[in-house]
mmCIF file with all atom_site columns, C-alpha atoms and ligand atoms in Angstrom:
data_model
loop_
_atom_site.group_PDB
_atom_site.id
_atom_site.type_symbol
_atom_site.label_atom_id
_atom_site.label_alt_id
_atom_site.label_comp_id
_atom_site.label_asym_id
_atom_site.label_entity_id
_atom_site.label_seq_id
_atom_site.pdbx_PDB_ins_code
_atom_site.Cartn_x
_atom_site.Cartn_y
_atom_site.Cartn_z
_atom_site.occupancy
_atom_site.B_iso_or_equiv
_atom_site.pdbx_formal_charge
_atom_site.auth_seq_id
_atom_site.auth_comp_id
_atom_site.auth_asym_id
_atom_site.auth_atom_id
_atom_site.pdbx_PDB_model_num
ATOM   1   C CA . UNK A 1 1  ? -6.800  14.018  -18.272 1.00 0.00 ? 12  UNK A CA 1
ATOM   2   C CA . UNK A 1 2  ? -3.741  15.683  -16.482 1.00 0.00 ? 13  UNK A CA 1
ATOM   3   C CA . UNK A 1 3  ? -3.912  12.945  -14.559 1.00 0.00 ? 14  UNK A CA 1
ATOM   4   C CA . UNK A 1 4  ? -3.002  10.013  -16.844 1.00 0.00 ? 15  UNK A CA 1
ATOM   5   C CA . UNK A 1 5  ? -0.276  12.161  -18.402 1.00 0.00 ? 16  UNK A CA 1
ATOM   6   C CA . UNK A 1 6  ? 2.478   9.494   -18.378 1.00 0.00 ? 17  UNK A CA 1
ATOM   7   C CA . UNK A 1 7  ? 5.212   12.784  -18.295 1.00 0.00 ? 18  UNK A CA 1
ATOM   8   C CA . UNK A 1 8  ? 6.734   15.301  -15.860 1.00 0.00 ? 19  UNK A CA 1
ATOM   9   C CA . UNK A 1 9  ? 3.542   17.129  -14.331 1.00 0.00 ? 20  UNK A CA 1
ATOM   10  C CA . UNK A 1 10 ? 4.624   20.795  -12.346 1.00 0.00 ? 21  UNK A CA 1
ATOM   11  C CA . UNK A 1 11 ? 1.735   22.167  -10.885 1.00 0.00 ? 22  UNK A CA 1
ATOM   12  C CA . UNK A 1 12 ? 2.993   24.576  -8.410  1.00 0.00 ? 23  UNK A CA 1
ATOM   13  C CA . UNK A 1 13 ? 4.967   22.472  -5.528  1.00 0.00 ? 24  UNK A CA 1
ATOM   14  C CA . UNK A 1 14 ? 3.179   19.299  -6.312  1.00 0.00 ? 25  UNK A CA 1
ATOM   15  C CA . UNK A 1 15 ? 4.395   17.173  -8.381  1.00 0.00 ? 26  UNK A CA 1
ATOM   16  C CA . UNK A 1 16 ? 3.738   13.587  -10.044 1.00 0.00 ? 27  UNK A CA 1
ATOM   17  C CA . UNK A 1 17 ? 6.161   11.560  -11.637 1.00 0.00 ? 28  UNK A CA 1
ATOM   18  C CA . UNK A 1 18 ? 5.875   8.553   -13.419 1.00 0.00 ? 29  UNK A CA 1
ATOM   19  C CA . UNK A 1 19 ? 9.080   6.362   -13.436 1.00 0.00 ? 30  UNK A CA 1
ATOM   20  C CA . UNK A 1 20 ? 10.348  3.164   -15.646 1.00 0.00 ? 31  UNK A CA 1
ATOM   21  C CA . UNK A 1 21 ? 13.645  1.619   -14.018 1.00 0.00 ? 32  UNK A CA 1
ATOM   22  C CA . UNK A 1 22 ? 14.899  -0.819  -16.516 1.00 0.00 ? 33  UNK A CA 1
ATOM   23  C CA . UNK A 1 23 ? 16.652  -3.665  -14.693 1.00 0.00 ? 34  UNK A CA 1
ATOM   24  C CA . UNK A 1 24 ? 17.615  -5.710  -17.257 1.00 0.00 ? 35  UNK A CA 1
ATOM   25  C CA . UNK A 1 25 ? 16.523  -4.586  -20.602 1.00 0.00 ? 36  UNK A CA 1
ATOM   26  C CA . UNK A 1 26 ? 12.801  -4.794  -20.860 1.00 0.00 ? 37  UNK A CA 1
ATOM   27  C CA . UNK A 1 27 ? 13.362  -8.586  -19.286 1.00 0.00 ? 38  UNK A CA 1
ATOM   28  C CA . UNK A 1 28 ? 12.971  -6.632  -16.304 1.00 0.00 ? 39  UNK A CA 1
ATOM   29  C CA . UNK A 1 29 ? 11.041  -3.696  -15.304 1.00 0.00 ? 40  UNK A CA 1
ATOM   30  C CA . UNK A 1 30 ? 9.868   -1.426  -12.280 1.00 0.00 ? 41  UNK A CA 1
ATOM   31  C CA . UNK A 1 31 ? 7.191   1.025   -12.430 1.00 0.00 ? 42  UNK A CA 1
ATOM   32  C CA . UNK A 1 32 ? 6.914   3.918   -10.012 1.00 0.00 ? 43  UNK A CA 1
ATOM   33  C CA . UNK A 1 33 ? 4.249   6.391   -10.025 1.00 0.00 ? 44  UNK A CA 1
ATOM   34  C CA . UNK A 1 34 ? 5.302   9.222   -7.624  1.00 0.00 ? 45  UNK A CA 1
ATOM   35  C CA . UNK A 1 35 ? 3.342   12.151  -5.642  1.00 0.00 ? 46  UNK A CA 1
ATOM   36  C CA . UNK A 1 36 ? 5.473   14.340  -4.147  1.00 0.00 ? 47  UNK A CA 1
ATOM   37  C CA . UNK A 1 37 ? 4.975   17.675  -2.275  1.00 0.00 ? 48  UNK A CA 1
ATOM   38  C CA . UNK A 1 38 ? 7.654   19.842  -0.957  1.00 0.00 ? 49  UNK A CA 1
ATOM   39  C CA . UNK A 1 39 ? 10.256  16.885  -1.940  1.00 0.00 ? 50  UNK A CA 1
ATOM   40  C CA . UNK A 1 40 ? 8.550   14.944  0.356   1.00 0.00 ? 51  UNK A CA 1
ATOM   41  C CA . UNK A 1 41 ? 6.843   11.760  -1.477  1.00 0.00 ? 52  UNK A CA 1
ATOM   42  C CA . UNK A 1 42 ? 3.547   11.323  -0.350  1.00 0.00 ? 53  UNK A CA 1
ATOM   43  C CA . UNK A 1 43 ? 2.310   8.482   -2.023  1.00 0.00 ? 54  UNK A CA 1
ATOM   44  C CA . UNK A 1 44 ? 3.300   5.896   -4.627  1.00 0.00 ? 55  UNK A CA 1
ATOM   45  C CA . UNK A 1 45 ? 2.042   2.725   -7.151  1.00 0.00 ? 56  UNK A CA 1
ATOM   46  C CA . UNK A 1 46 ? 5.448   0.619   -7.173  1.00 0.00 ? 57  UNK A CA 1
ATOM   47  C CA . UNK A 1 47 ? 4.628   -2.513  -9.949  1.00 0.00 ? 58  UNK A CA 1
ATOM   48  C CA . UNK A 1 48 ? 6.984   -4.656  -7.474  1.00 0.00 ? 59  UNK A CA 1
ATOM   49  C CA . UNK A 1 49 ? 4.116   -4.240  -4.785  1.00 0.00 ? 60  UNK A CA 1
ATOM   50  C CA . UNK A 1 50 ? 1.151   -3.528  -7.358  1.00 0.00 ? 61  UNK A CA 1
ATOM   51  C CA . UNK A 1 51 ? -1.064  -1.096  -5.590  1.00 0.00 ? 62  UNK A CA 1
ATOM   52  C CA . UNK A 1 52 ? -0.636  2.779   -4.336  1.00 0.00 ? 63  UNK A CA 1
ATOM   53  C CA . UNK A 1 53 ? 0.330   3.434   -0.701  1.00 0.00 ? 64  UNK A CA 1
ATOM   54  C CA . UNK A 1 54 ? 0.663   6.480   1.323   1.00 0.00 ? 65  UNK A CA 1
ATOM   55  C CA . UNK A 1 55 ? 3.427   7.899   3.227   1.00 0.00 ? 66  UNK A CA 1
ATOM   56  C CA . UNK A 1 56 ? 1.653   10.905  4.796   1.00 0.00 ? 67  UNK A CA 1
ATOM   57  C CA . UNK A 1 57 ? -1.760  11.235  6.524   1.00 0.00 ? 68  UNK A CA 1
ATOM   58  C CA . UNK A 1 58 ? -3.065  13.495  2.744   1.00 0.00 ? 69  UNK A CA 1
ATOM   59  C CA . UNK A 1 59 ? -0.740  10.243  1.055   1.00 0.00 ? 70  UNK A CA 1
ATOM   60  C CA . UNK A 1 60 ? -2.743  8.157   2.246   1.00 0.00 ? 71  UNK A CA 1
ATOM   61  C CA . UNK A 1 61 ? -6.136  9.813   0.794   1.00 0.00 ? 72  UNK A CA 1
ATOM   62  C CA . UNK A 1 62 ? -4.349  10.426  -2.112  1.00 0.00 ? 73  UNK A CA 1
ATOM   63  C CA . UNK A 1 63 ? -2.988  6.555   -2.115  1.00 0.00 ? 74  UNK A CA 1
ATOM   64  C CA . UNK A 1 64 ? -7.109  5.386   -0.844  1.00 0.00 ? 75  UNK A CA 1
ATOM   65  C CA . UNK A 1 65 ? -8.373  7.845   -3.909  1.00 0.00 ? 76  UNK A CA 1
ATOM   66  C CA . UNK A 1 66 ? -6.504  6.002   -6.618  1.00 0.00 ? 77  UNK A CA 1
ATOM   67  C CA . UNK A 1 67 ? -7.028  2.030   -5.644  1.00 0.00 ? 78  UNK A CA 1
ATOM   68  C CA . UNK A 1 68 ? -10.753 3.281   -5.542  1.00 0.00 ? 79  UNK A CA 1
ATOM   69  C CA . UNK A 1 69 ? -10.614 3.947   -9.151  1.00 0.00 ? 80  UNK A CA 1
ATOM   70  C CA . UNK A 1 70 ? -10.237 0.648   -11.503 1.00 0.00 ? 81  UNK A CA 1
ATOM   71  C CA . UNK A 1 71 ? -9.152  2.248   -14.048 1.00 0.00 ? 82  UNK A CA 1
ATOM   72  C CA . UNK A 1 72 ? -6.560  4.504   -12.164 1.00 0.00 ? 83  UNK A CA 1
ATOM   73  C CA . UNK A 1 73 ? -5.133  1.314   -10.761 1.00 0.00 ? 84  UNK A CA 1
ATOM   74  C CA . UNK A 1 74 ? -5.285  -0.671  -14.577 1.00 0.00 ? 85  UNK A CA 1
ATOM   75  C CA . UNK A 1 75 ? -3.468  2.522   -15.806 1.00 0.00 ? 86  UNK A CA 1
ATOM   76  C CA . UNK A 1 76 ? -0.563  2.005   -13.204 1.00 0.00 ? 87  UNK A CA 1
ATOM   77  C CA . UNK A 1 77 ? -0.898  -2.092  -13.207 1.00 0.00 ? 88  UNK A CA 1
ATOM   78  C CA . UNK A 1 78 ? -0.179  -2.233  -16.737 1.00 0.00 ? 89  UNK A CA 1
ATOM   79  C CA . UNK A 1 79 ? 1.959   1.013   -17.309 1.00 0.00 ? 90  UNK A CA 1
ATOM   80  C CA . UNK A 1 80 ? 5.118   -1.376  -17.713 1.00 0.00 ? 91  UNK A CA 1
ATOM   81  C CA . UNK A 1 81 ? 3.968   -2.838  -20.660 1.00 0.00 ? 92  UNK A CA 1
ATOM   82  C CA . UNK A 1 82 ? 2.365   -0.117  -22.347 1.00 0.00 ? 93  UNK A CA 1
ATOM   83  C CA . UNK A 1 83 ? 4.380   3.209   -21.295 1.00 0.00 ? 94  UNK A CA 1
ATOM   84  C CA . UNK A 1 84 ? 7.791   1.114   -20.061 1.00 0.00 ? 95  UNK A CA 1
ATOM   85  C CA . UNK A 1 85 ? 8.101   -1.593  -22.495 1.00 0.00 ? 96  UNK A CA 1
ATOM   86  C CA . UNK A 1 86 ? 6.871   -0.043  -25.475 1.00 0.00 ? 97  UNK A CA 1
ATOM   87  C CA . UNK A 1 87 ? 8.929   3.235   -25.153 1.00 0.00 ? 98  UNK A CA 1
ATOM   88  C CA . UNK A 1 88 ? 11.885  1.494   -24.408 1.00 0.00 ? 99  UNK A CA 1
ATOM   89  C CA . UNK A 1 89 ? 13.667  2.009   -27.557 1.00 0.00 ? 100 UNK A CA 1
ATOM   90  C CA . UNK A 1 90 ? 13.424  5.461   -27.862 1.00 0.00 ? 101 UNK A CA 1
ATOM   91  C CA . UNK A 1 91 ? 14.747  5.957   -24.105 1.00 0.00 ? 102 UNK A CA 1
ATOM   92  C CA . UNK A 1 92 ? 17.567  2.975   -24.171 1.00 0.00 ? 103 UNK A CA 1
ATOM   93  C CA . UNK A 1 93 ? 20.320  5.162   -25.346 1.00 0.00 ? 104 UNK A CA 1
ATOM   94  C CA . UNK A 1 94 ? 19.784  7.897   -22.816 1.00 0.00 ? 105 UNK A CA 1
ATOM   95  C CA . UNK A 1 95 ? 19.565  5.118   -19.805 1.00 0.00 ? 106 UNK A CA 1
ATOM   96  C CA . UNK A 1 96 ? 21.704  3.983   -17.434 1.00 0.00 ? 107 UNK A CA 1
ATOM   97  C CA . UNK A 1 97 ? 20.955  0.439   -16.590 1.00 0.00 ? 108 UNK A CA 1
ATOM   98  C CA . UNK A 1 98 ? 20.662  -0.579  -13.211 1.00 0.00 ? 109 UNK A CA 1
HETATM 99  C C1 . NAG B 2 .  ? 18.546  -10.583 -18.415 1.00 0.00 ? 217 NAG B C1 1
HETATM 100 O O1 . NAG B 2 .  ? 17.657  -10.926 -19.434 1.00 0.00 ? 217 NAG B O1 1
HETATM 101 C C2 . NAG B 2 .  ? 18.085  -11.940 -20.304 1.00 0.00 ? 217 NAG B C2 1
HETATM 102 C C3 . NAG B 2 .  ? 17.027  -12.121 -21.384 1.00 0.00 ? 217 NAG B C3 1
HETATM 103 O O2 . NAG B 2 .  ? 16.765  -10.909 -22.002 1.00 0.00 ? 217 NAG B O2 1
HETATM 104 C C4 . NAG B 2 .  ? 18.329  -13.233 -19.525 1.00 0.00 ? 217 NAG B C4 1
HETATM 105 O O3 . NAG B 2 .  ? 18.818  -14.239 -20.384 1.00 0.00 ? 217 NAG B O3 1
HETATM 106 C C5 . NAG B 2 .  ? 19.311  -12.983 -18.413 1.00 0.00 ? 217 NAG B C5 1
HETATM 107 O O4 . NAG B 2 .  ? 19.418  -14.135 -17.612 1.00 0.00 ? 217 NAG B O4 1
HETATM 108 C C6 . NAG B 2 .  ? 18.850  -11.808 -17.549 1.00 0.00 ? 217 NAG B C6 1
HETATM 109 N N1 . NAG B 2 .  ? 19.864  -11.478 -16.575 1.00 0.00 ? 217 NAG B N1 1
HETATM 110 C C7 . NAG B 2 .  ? 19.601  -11.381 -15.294 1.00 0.00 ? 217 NAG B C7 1
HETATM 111 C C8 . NAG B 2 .  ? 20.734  -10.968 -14.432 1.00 0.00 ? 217 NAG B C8 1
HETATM 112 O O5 . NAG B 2 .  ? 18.486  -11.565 -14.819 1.00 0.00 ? 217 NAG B O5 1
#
């Protein structure tokens, strides 16, 4: 499903993003899954807080929709380990640590 692709998704103005911020190594790692219309982010599953929220009133749907799904929130919950972690060594000489 579209939806579970774990790269850049274009589909006209709306985009999702999925995002692996490597703090320190794989010792340490963030997980951002990102809706964003217009530039403007609408919604997002951060691992640091561990469930979607909404910025915007359709965010919020959007954010409701997903933790209303078990296995859309498993997919995000445990996206560090199997899309961060384990792809890690193909992306660790392109990335800038931080
Ligand atoms: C980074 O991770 C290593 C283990 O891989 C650990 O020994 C070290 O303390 C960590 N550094 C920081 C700043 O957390």
């Amino acid at each position: 499903a579209p939806e579970l692709c774990p790269a850049l998704t274009g589909v006209f103005q709306e985009m999702a993003t999925a995002e692996c911020h490597f703090i320190n190594g794989t010792e340490k790692v963030r997980f951002l899954d990102r809706y964003i219309y217009n530039r403007v982010e609408l919604a997002r599953f951060d691992s640091d807080v561990g469930h979607y929220v909404g910025f915007t009133p359709y965010g919020e749907r959007l954010a409701r929709s997903a933790i209303s799904k078990p296995e859309r929130l498993e997919y995000a919950r445990t996206a560090v380990d199997w899309l961060c972690r384990h792809n890690y060594p193909i992306v660790a000489p392109f990335t800038a640590e931080r």
